[in-house]
Amino acid sequence: MRSARGASLRILYLAMVGCLLLPVLLLGSGAVVIRRAAIRDTDERLARTADVLREQAMKVFQSSDVLLRNLADMTRGLPDEAIRADYALWHARLKAISSRLSEVQSIWIIGPDGRTSATDATPAVPTLDLSDRDYFTAQSPADAGLFIGSVLTSRLGIGDPFFNVSIRRDAPQGRFAGIVTASLLPGDFDKFYRQIGRSPGSFMALVRTDGTVLARSPALPGQNAITIPDIISATAERGLGTLVSHIDGRERRLAWRRLDPYPALVVAGRETAEIRDEWLGALATHLVFGLPATLVMLGALWIALIRTRALFAEEARRATAEEGLQRGRRLEALGELTGGVAHDFNNLLMIILGNVDRMRRRPREAGDIRALDMIDAAVRRGEALTRQLLTFARRRALYPEPIDLVRHLADTRTLLAHTLRGDITLATEVETPDVACVVKADPNELDLAVLNVAVNARDAMPQGGHLTVRLRRVNLPAEHGVEDLAGDFVALSLTDTGTGIAPEVLSRVFDPFFTTKDIGKGTGLGLSQVYGFARQSGGAATIASTPGVGTTVTVYLPCSTAAPALRQPNAAADATPGAGLRVLLVEDNAEVATVTRIRLELLGFEVAMAASGRSALALLDAQPYALMVSDIMMPGG
């Protein structure tokens, strides 16, 4: 009995000691585990952030590298005096290039003496001596590749601070012929950094390998250089470590990536004090509740849940950004491909159609006429297909004019009524019918876009349904707008009550040639034409759908302050409008040129031909012409 009591007492003592030691052991071990997890999670986030920063910076520098090397090739062998003589032409050309690259502020062509030969920054030749700029002096002794300059302010007194990237222009025997350079805005990098660096204590920077700061978030006014630590300098491509900044004295956990072959690197970091605060906060949770095993486990699960949600949210944001980037690249590549194919295909159709017209002018048997009609119909279908391809590729020539969509929608209703079946009801809703919604767009392409959406809606409602066309004015904010839009827009929405689109298919509906219809019932170019028209008109197109409920396609077009155009009736055409008139035909494709010349001569014109822009200019200098018909893109400058 006594031994049993002693054993019971010893068990109680041991249990008491255990009750005292267990919380301490659990708290100590939990502190170590949580600290390691905090550091590991921070390192993973920093590594992913650094990879995103590197991809964004590499895209900017690679695009600038390709742009400047193309400009260097374009100006190779051209004297700077000749470039300055054609300054207006070069100014327009450079402005068209820079307008397509949001990260480029301006483009400059500079001669060997440091004087500006051409730029899109000013409409007149600026009288600036840029020979002391680092992006110029670095290229004059020898080819420095793509040189990245330091942050500067404009001597013209315009624009935000910038830094230049430059490429050397070589003359024969390797002599220095000047540079081509592009100005990039640190503010664009800062904006991108602020969008992804929302965690407390976050730090991101774009730095040259010599320590010059190009962009930094958070910014430090007046600080334009840092000392690159040995641990970063000794790293070949990437690295991770804890460093104390010599600028603000704060200790940070950093991840960096080099931008080889460019002389720069990106850095992503977070203050260790914030990491320590998170760790102490986790421990405080255990101490507040104070219960040993159960509450410690509940606290750990609660912290794990918060971190998991944060990790999933971050991965979702990154996946969305990466998906948008890849989709944009895919659509851009498809646009270039389809544009080139459509251009060549259009030339073939023109040859066929021209020869069909010639054959129709000769006496033919009834069978031959039917065959020509079949060829003509096939060519017209090919022409419509080419028009859709060019619209998607944003290379189709548009003829925009101010349109009041409130009035235009009333005219379009008749077109839609003929397109839809009798079992589909059509309704139009205008948010403010008394206020004009004026946009600047091509009315024919606008009608085609609306018609394409209506046809898809009709096919999605085989048992009948309801199609609603809504018109409203919207203001899109810069940070949360549709795609890259910001400002006042008119939203034209078409909503059907059809079968809807599955989520796995929805992201591809704007891709060219993608269709869910049966073979022979759709080309897959309808919605891609809508997307191409909207983007080429300065807007965007979006789609939202719920399977079994319906689909909404919305076209955003920028508001215009111009007065709506009044259409004039077409004057009757003369049977021989070209009688006695001389025409200059400029076309590098011999077969297309022959067909076009024959058709012009049948209209009564006297035709002179040129196979290039240079030969056309020579003919224009020699004598006057009443009309010139020219291809848009030809080799030879």
XYZ file of C-alpha atoms in Angstrom:
637
model
C 0.000 0.000 0.000
C 2.780 2.379 1.001
C 4.703 1.516 -2.122
C 1.572 2.101 -4.201
C 1.071 5.557 -2.628
C 4.727 6.376 -3.193
C 4.359 5.355 -6.786
C 1.231 7.484 -7.086
C 3.002 10.439 -5.500
C 5.963 10.014 -7.774
C 3.570 9.929 -10.741
C 1.885 13.105 -9.498
C 5.242 14.793 -9.006
C 6.330 13.707 -12.402
C 3.019 14.926 -13.837
C 3.450 18.303 -12.117
C 6.990 18.586 -13.365
C 5.760 17.532 -16.753
C 3.006 20.154 -16.658
C 5.682 22.756 -15.950
C 8.215 21.472 -18.447
C 5.841 20.597 -21.278
C 4.721 24.199 -21.974
C 8.323 25.355 -21.804
C 9.483 22.618 -24.160
C 6.564 23.178 -26.482
C 7.100 26.939 -26.451
C 10.853 26.628 -27.017
C 10.565 24.083 -29.800
C 7.669 25.993 -31.349
C 9.701 29.198 -31.288
C 12.541 27.517 -33.191
C 10.201 25.900 -35.727
C 8.218 29.100 -36.312
C 11.374 31.171 -36.706
C 12.790 28.758 -39.261
C 9.454 28.688 -41.101
C 9.301 32.493 -41.133
C 12.797 32.747 -42.599
C 12.107 29.963 -45.101
C 8.819 31.505 -46.237
C 10.473 34.920 -46.521
C 13.306 33.487 -48.609
C 10.852 31.741 -50.934
C 8.791 34.914 -51.384
C 11.905 37.004 -51.978
C 13.234 34.501 -54.530
C 9.928 34.543 -56.418
C 9.756 38.331 -56.248
C 13.337 38.638 -57.524
C 12.489 36.323 -60.438
C 9.464 38.504 -61.306
C 11.610 41.664 -61.079
C 14.260 40.093 -63.304
C 11.692 39.030 -65.915
C 10.171 42.525 -65.997
C 13.561 44.260 -66.255
C 14.869 41.818 -68.884
C 11.755 42.407 -70.993
C 12.343 46.174 -70.888
C 16.079 45.964 -71.681
C 15.656 43.290 -74.377
C 12.925 45.340 -76.081
C 15.140 48.438 -75.900
C 18.139 46.454 -77.201
C 16.192 45.176 -80.234
C 14.728 48.649 -80.889
C 18.087 50.439 -80.751
C 19.935 47.856 -82.857
C 17.236 48.135 -85.515
C 17.609 51.930 -85.450
C 21.399 51.587 -85.677
C 20.954 49.405 -88.756
C 18.448 51.864 -90.242
C 20.874 54.778 -89.849
C 23.995 52.883 -90.882
C 25.748 54.828 -93.619
C 23.341 57.783 -93.379
C 25.087 61.130 -92.734
C 23.694 63.016 -89.774
C 23.183 66.036 -92.017
C 20.791 63.982 -94.142
C 18.905 62.827 -91.052
C 18.570 66.387 -89.794
C 17.415 67.483 -93.247
C 14.553 64.949 -92.994
C 13.928 65.739 -89.314
C 10.118 65.876 -89.630
C 10.052 62.394 -91.197
C 12.385 60.935 -88.583
C 10.485 62.696 -85.773
C 7.208 61.089 -86.890
C 8.869 57.698 -87.374
C 10.460 57.720 -83.907
C 7.232 58.944 -82.315
C 5.319 56.062 -83.917
C 7.869 53.589 -82.536
C 7.933 54.998 -78.995
C 4.127 55.151 -78.823
C 4.056 51.348 -79.080
C 6.496 50.919 -76.174
C 5.020 52.192 -72.917
C 8.340 51.977 -71.091
C 10.130 54.270 -73.577
C 9.825 58.022 -72.925
C 11.731 59.195 -75.989
C 14.192 58.024 -78.673
C 17.261 59.972 -79.867
C 19.675 59.679 -82.778
C 22.907 61.513 -81.874
C 25.855 62.285 -84.139
C 29.553 61.751 -83.325
C 29.852 65.339 -82.103
C 27.116 64.891 -79.482
C 24.541 66.934 -81.392
C 20.994 65.635 -81.853
C 20.140 64.425 -85.355
C 16.571 63.220 -84.690
C 14.245 62.682 -81.724
C 10.560 62.273 -80.988
C 10.815 64.542 -77.917
C 10.495 67.860 -79.746
C 8.971 68.815 -83.136
C 12.077 70.838 -84.011
C 15.762 69.879 -83.909
C 16.946 70.604 -80.331
C 20.201 72.545 -80.009
C 21.741 70.378 -77.317
C 25.294 69.186 -76.787
C 25.011 65.718 -75.236
C 28.653 64.773 -75.628
C 29.167 64.888 -71.835
C 26.378 62.409 -71.050
C 27.642 59.055 -69.744
C 25.603 57.090 -72.260
C 27.493 58.979 -75.009
C 31.018 58.982 -73.576
C 30.834 55.244 -72.814
C 30.262 54.408 -76.509
C 32.740 56.764 -78.210
C 36.019 54.881 -77.443
C 34.664 51.411 -78.291
C 31.445 49.462 -78.598
C 30.048 49.082 -75.045
C 27.060 46.969 -76.093
C 23.797 48.111 -74.531
C 25.036 50.753 -72.095
C 22.756 51.741 -69.214
C 23.180 55.347 -68.104
C 22.540 56.978 -64.749
C 19.342 58.810 -63.750
C 19.234 62.322 -65.245
C 16.901 65.272 -65.678
C 16.055 66.744 -69.079
C 18.003 69.775 -70.235
C 14.885 70.759 -72.126
C 13.078 71.155 -68.797
C 10.358 68.654 -69.714
C 9.316 65.255 -68.419
C 10.226 63.211 -65.344
C 13.708 61.967 -64.383
C 14.975 59.280 -66.766
C 17.918 57.068 -67.562
C 19.139 56.239 -71.066
C 20.179 53.030 -72.747
C 22.396 53.457 -75.810
C 23.872 51.515 -78.739
C 26.928 52.632 -80.721
C 26.604 53.581 -84.391
C 29.586 52.465 -86.420
C 30.914 54.034 -89.607
C 33.153 52.234 -92.147
C 36.445 50.896 -90.707
C 34.797 50.839 -87.276
C 34.869 54.618 -86.820
C 32.501 56.150 -84.276
C 29.397 57.547 -86.011
C 27.395 58.486 -82.925
C 24.758 56.611 -80.928
C 21.090 55.735 -80.817
C 19.543 55.976 -77.363
C 16.196 55.562 -75.618
C 15.065 57.260 -72.421
C 13.410 54.985 -69.837
C 11.416 56.202 -66.841
C 12.382 55.030 -63.330
C 8.822 55.925 -62.361
C 7.512 52.997 -64.417
C 9.738 50.615 -62.439
C 8.711 52.290 -59.154
C 5.036 51.839 -60.021
C 5.564 48.164 -60.805
C 7.513 47.689 -57.576
C 4.776 49.293 -55.493
C 2.183 47.027 -57.053
C 3.936 43.816 -56.024
C 5.731 45.015 -52.873
C 2.833 45.545 -50.472
C 4.206 43.601 -47.483
C 5.499 45.753 -44.581
C 9.245 46.351 -44.832
C 9.447 45.380 -48.514
C 12.380 46.695 -50.541
C 13.024 46.496 -54.301
C 15.614 48.146 -56.500
C 17.095 48.203 -60.004
C 20.838 48.896 -59.747
C 23.741 49.099 -62.174
C 26.664 46.809 -61.408
C 28.746 49.876 -60.466
C 26.256 50.735 -57.697
C 24.226 53.452 -59.461
C 20.580 53.271 -58.412
C 18.160 53.377 -61.350
C 14.915 52.738 -59.450
C 14.172 52.033 -55.786
C 11.075 51.382 -53.689
C 10.694 52.888 -51.159
C 12.481 55.880 -52.671
C 15.127 57.909 -50.832
C 15.304 61.507 -52.164
C 18.799 62.544 -53.180
C 20.206 59.008 -52.997
C 21.479 57.924 -56.421
C 24.273 55.487 -55.580
C 24.891 52.549 -53.266
C 27.846 50.349 -52.494
C 27.395 46.893 -53.980
C 28.294 44.470 -51.141
C 31.029 41.910 -51.754
C 28.542 39.094 -51.237
C 26.552 40.345 -54.262
C 29.605 41.214 -56.368
C 30.994 37.751 -55.919
C 27.771 36.052 -56.997
C 27.645 34.956 -60.648
C 23.924 35.142 -61.277
C 21.743 35.038 -58.168
C 22.015 34.999 -54.416
C 20.353 35.275 -51.021
C 21.619 36.742 -47.767
C 21.192 39.130 -44.847
C 22.858 42.546 -45.154
C 22.881 45.871 -43.310
C 22.272 48.852 -45.619
C 24.876 51.618 -45.480
C 22.175 54.072 -46.619
C 19.510 53.796 -43.911
C 21.270 51.379 -41.538
C 18.452 48.815 -41.672
C 19.115 45.095 -41.773
C 17.337 43.270 -44.565
C 16.983 39.798 -45.971
C 17.800 40.162 -49.681
C 17.488 38.138 -52.868
C 19.169 39.426 -56.044
C 19.343 38.440 -59.687
C 21.777 39.628 -62.322
C 20.451 40.770 -65.701
C 23.163 39.206 -67.844
C 24.295 40.226 -70.400
C 23.234 43.700 -69.268
C 25.285 45.513 -66.575
C 22.524 45.653 -63.978
C 20.834 43.615 -61.266
C 17.535 43.590 -59.398
C 17.215 43.285 -55.628
C 14.189 42.217 -53.566
C 14.319 42.397 -49.798
C 12.465 42.683 -46.533
C 13.502 44.166 -43.233
C 14.496 41.533 -40.678
C 12.693 43.603 -38.025
C 9.394 42.859 -39.795
C 10.252 39.165 -39.957
C 11.143 39.232 -36.247
C 7.875 41.028 -35.437
C 5.920 38.306 -37.218
C 7.820 35.670 -35.276
C 7.275 37.410 -31.914
C 3.635 37.885 -32.775
C 3.304 34.144 -33.292
C 4.927 33.471 -29.916
C 2.718 36.066 -28.237
C -0.307 34.148 -29.477
C 0.874 31.091 -27.545
C 1.632 33.093 -24.396
C -1.726 34.883 -24.414
C -3.704 31.678 -24.473
C -1.192 30.000 -22.113
C -2.607 26.479 -22.281
C 0.050 23.874 -23.000
C -0.393 21.389 -25.821
C -3.916 22.019 -27.173
C -3.787 25.806 -27.445
C -0.243 25.712 -28.796
C -1.402 23.361 -31.565
C -4.448 25.554 -32.280
C -2.229 28.639 -32.442
C 0.185 26.906 -34.834
C -2.695 25.811 -37.040
C -4.093 29.361 -37.004
C -0.734 30.817 -38.033
C -0.299 28.126 -40.686
C -3.755 28.955 -42.057
C -2.941 32.677 -42.279
C 0.359 31.953 -43.980
C -1.217 29.448 -46.348
C -3.898 31.954 -47.360
C -1.275 34.623 -47.868
C 0.853 32.211 -49.913
C -2.127 31.131 -52.049
C -3.170 34.744 -52.562
C 0.341 35.680 -53.629
C 0.555 32.674 -55.962
C -2.851 33.576 -57.441
C -1.739 37.173 -58.080
C 1.481 35.969 -59.672
C -0.341 33.345 -61.756
C -2.805 36.003 -62.963
C 0.024 38.354 -63.884
C 1.965 35.587 -65.638
C -1.153 34.391 -67.467
C -1.889 37.925 -68.671
C 1.718 38.372 -69.794
C 1.782 35.046 -71.667
C -1.627 35.703 -73.245
C -0.490 39.139 -74.388
C 2.677 37.650 -75.895
C 0.696 34.895 -77.597
C -1.827 37.312 -79.072
C 0.961 39.654 -80.203
C 2.813 36.779 -81.903
C -0.385 35.525 -83.521
C -1.155 39.067 -84.644
C 2.211 39.396 -86.397
C 1.776 35.966 -88.027
C -1.808 36.510 -89.171
C -1.010 40.021 -90.411
C 1.789 38.731 -92.631
C -0.276 35.808 -93.927
C -3.264 38.073 -94.611
C -1.103 40.562 -96.540
C 0.315 37.881 -98.851
C -3.061 36.144 -99.173
C -4.679 39.464 -100.119
C -2.175 39.910 -102.964
C -3.092 36.454 -104.323
C -6.812 37.274 -104.121
C -6.226 40.552 -105.941
C -4.491 38.725 -108.808
C -7.347 36.208 -109.073
C -10.043 38.886 -108.893
C -8.314 41.059 -111.486
C -8.058 38.213 -113.942
C -11.694 37.249 -113.314
C -12.700 40.817 -114.221
C -10.630 40.596 -117.412
C -12.188 37.290 -118.416
C -15.693 38.647 -117.828
C -15.091 41.300 -120.488
C -14.650 38.632 -123.148
C -17.527 36.605 -124.635
C -17.974 33.432 -122.637
C -20.239 30.417 -122.630
C -22.821 29.995 -119.900
C -20.706 27.339 -118.178
C -17.687 29.631 -118.113
C -19.748 32.457 -116.609
C -20.994 30.163 -113.825
C -17.406 29.097 -113.147
C -16.311 32.746 -112.994
C -19.189 33.486 -110.607
C -18.042 30.640 -108.348
C -14.437 31.938 -108.420
C -15.642 35.478 -107.687
C -17.763 34.278 -104.739
C -14.812 32.324 -103.323
C -12.561 35.383 -103.666
C -15.121 37.550 -101.846
C -15.224 35.044 -98.963
C -11.431 35.069 -98.876
C -11.498 38.873 -98.863
C -13.810 38.856 -95.831
C -11.521 36.374 -94.086
C -8.506 38.584 -94.844
C -10.311 41.616 -93.428
C -10.950 39.727 -90.167
C -7.324 38.601 -89.999
C -6.037 42.144 -90.518
C -8.441 43.508 -87.907
C -7.171 41.030 -85.324
C -3.558 41.777 -86.259
C -4.318 45.532 -85.847
C -2.887 46.163 -89.319
C -6.157 46.818 -91.117
C -6.573 50.439 -92.122
C -9.435 51.946 -90.116
C -11.312 55.112 -91.010
C -12.427 56.454 -87.633
C -14.910 59.262 -87.295
C -16.869 60.723 -84.353
C -19.971 58.595 -83.721
C -22.801 59.200 -81.258
C -23.429 55.648 -80.059
C -26.877 56.590 -78.731
C -28.069 57.402 -82.264
C -25.904 54.729 -83.863
C -27.395 52.088 -81.559
C -30.871 52.930 -82.834
C -29.676 52.377 -86.420
C -27.886 49.159 -85.440
C -31.053 47.725 -83.907
C -32.490 47.144 -87.392
C -29.305 45.317 -88.419
C -29.484 43.103 -85.319
C -33.183 42.383 -85.813
C -32.437 40.928 -89.265
C -29.558 38.869 -87.839
C -31.469 37.251 -84.952
C -34.187 34.627 -85.256
C -37.838 35.254 -84.466
C -37.612 33.355 -81.164
C -34.995 35.783 -79.816
C -36.181 39.065 -78.312
C -33.985 42.150 -78.602
C -33.826 44.990 -76.064
C -31.662 48.109 -75.917
C -30.868 50.026 -72.722
C -29.143 53.431 -72.645
C -28.100 54.677 -69.209
C -28.470 58.363 -70.146
C -30.450 58.601 -73.425
C -30.415 62.414 -73.376
C -26.608 62.599 -73.188
C -24.529 61.876 -76.292
C -21.953 59.085 -76.038
C -19.451 60.141 -78.703
C -16.523 57.872 -79.619
C -14.053 57.979 -82.485
C -14.174 54.682 -84.378
C -14.667 53.134 -87.798
C -18.490 52.771 -88.111
C -18.253 49.789 -90.470
C -15.891 47.891 -88.172
C -18.092 48.821 -85.198
C -21.156 47.360 -86.923
C -19.157 44.258 -87.853
C -18.034 43.814 -84.231
C -21.606 44.129 -82.930
C -22.809 41.743 -85.622
C -20.149 39.156 -84.755
C -21.180 39.189 -81.075
C -24.871 38.973 -82.026
C -24.228 35.949 -84.282
C -22.418 34.162 -81.442
C -25.300 35.022 -79.091
C -27.823 33.695 -81.604
C -25.944 30.391 -81.935
C -25.741 30.122 -78.127
C -29.583 30.308 -77.865
C -30.825 27.447 -80.090
C -34.163 27.338 -78.213
C -34.618 31.112 -78.267
C -33.829 33.668 -75.617
C -33.164 37.301 -74.917
C -30.387 39.629 -76.141
C -29.872 42.931 -74.334
C -27.666 45.713 -75.707
C -26.585 48.205 -73.007
C -24.800 51.515 -73.422
C -23.263 53.480 -70.553
C -20.430 55.890 -69.772
C -17.773 54.633 -67.329
C -14.621 56.025 -65.732
C -11.888 53.421 -65.447
C -9.343 54.026 -62.649
C -5.660 53.661 -63.477
C -4.924 50.890 -60.965
C -8.058 48.767 -61.327
C -9.138 49.504 -64.896
C -9.802 47.113 -67.759
C -6.450 45.820 -69.042
C -4.251 48.956 -69.360
C -7.078 51.487 -69.794
C -7.729 54.540 -67.653
C -10.071 57.516 -68.125
C -13.548 58.117 -69.576
C -14.926 55.378 -71.827
C -18.210 54.261 -73.355
C -19.079 50.639 -72.530
C -21.172 48.801 -75.146
C -22.363 45.480 -73.673
C -24.281 42.638 -75.337
C -25.800 40.122 -72.887
C -27.518 36.903 -73.961
C -29.387 34.203 -72.049
C -27.667 31.368 -73.870
C -25.790 28.267 -72.843
C -22.735 30.182 -71.571
C -19.049 29.304 -71.877
C -17.093 26.880 -69.717
C -14.361 28.501 -67.531
C -11.583 26.460 -69.142
C -12.607 27.788 -72.576
C -13.384 31.401 -71.620
C -9.733 32.567 -71.599
C -9.269 31.504 -75.252
C -12.356 32.918 -76.950
C -10.479 35.998 -78.272
C -7.739 33.829 -79.830
C -7.920 33.690 -83.648
C -9.233 30.454 -85.205
C -10.464 29.190 -81.825
C -14.097 28.117 -81.976
C -16.388 25.697 -80.160
C -18.758 25.459 -83.126
C -18.992 22.460 -85.440
C -16.785 22.286 -88.526
C -18.117 24.578 -91.255
C -20.193 26.701 -88.852
C -17.523 29.137 -87.730
C -14.050 30.400 -88.645
C -13.000 31.317 -85.111
C -12.329 34.909 -86.185
C -15.529 36.623 -84.991
C -14.533 37.501 -81.431
C -10.890 38.000 -82.433
C -12.141 40.716 -84.833
C -14.024 42.313 -81.936
C -10.882 42.271 -79.774
C -8.663 43.608 -82.574
C -11.110 46.396 -83.447
C -11.416 47.484 -79.801
C -7.647 47.554 -79.223
C -6.943 49.318 -82.520
C -9.557 51.935 -81.585
C -7.796 52.657 -78.279
C -10.087 50.542 -76.109
C -10.491 46.920 -75.038
C -12.920 44.014 -75.126
C -13.839 41.746 -72.201
C -16.062 38.711 -71.779
C -17.822 37.211 -68.770
C -19.919 34.065 -68.821
C -21.735 31.645 -66.526
C -22.587 28.197 -67.964
C -26.336 27.784 -68.200
C -27.021 31.479 -67.494
C -25.542 33.491 -70.358
C -22.633 35.554 -71.666
C -21.789 39.263 -71.686
C -19.301 40.780 -74.156
C -18.324 44.393 -73.411
C -16.466 46.706 -75.795
C -14.818 49.756 -74.191
C -14.194 52.734 -76.505
C -12.597 56.022 -75.366
C -14.911 59.038 -75.165
C -14.403 61.793 -77.726
C -15.162 65.504 -77.502
C -15.528 65.889 -81.286
C -18.905 66.506 -82.876
C -20.508 63.450 -84.567
C -19.886 63.261 -88.304
C -22.774 63.879 -90.704
C -22.819 61.373 -93.535
C -23.182 62.752 -97.077
C -24.713 60.779 -99.945
C -22.194 59.394 -102.419
C -22.024 61.189 -105.741
C -22.727 59.137 -108.850
C -19.556 57.665 -110.290
C -18.497 58.378 -113.858
C -18.224 55.324 -116.069
C -14.690 56.366 -117.036
C -13.444 58.530 -114.168
C -9.821 58.388 -115.290
C -10.151 59.611 -118.846
C -7.127 61.741 -119.691
C -5.558 61.481 -116.213
C -2.079 60.138 -115.389
C -1.695 57.715 -112.460
C 1.494 56.584 -110.715
C 1.219 52.950 -109.543
C 3.764 51.939 -106.845
C 3.836 48.173 -106.122
C 6.753 45.769 -105.585
C 4.727 42.615 -106.387
C 4.894 42.267 -110.176
C 1.710 40.191 -110.501
C -0.344 42.525 -108.302
C 1.073 45.505 -110.205
C 0.066 43.991 -113.566
C -3.517 43.286 -112.443
C -3.904 46.738 -110.905
C -2.477 48.460 -113.992
C -4.958 46.653 -116.266
C -7.912 47.617 -114.050
C -6.805 51.255 -113.944
C -6.371 51.349 -117.714
C -9.899 49.948 -118.131
C -11.103 52.981 -116.132
C -9.399 55.260 -118.653
C -6.243 56.159 -116.696
C -2.784 56.451 -118.244
C -0.588 54.412 -115.882
C 3.113 54.770 -115.014
C 4.633 52.082 -112.771
C 7.315 52.076 -110.057
C 8.555 49.049 -108.096
C 9.938 50.911 -105.046
C 9.563 54.097 -103.054
C 12.798 55.575 -104.376
C 11.885 55.061 -108.029
C 8.410 56.510 -107.325
C 9.973 59.661 -105.857
C 12.156 60.000 -108.953
C 9.094 59.791 -111.235
C 7.221 62.335 -109.107
C 10.131 64.747 -109.407
C 10.166 64.312 -113.195
C 6.497 65.165 -113.895
C 3.136 65.681 -112.108
C 0.457 63.002 -111.667
C -3.237 63.337 -110.923
C -3.284 60.311 -108.616
C -0.897 57.879 -106.945
C -1.877 54.315 -105.952
C 0.737 52.804 -103.634
C 1.367 49.711 -101.550
C 1.932 50.601 -97.881
C 4.847 48.352 -96.939
C 7.629 47.654 -99.440
C 11.309 46.684 -99.120
C 14.066 49.189 -99.775
C 13.108 51.910 -97.290
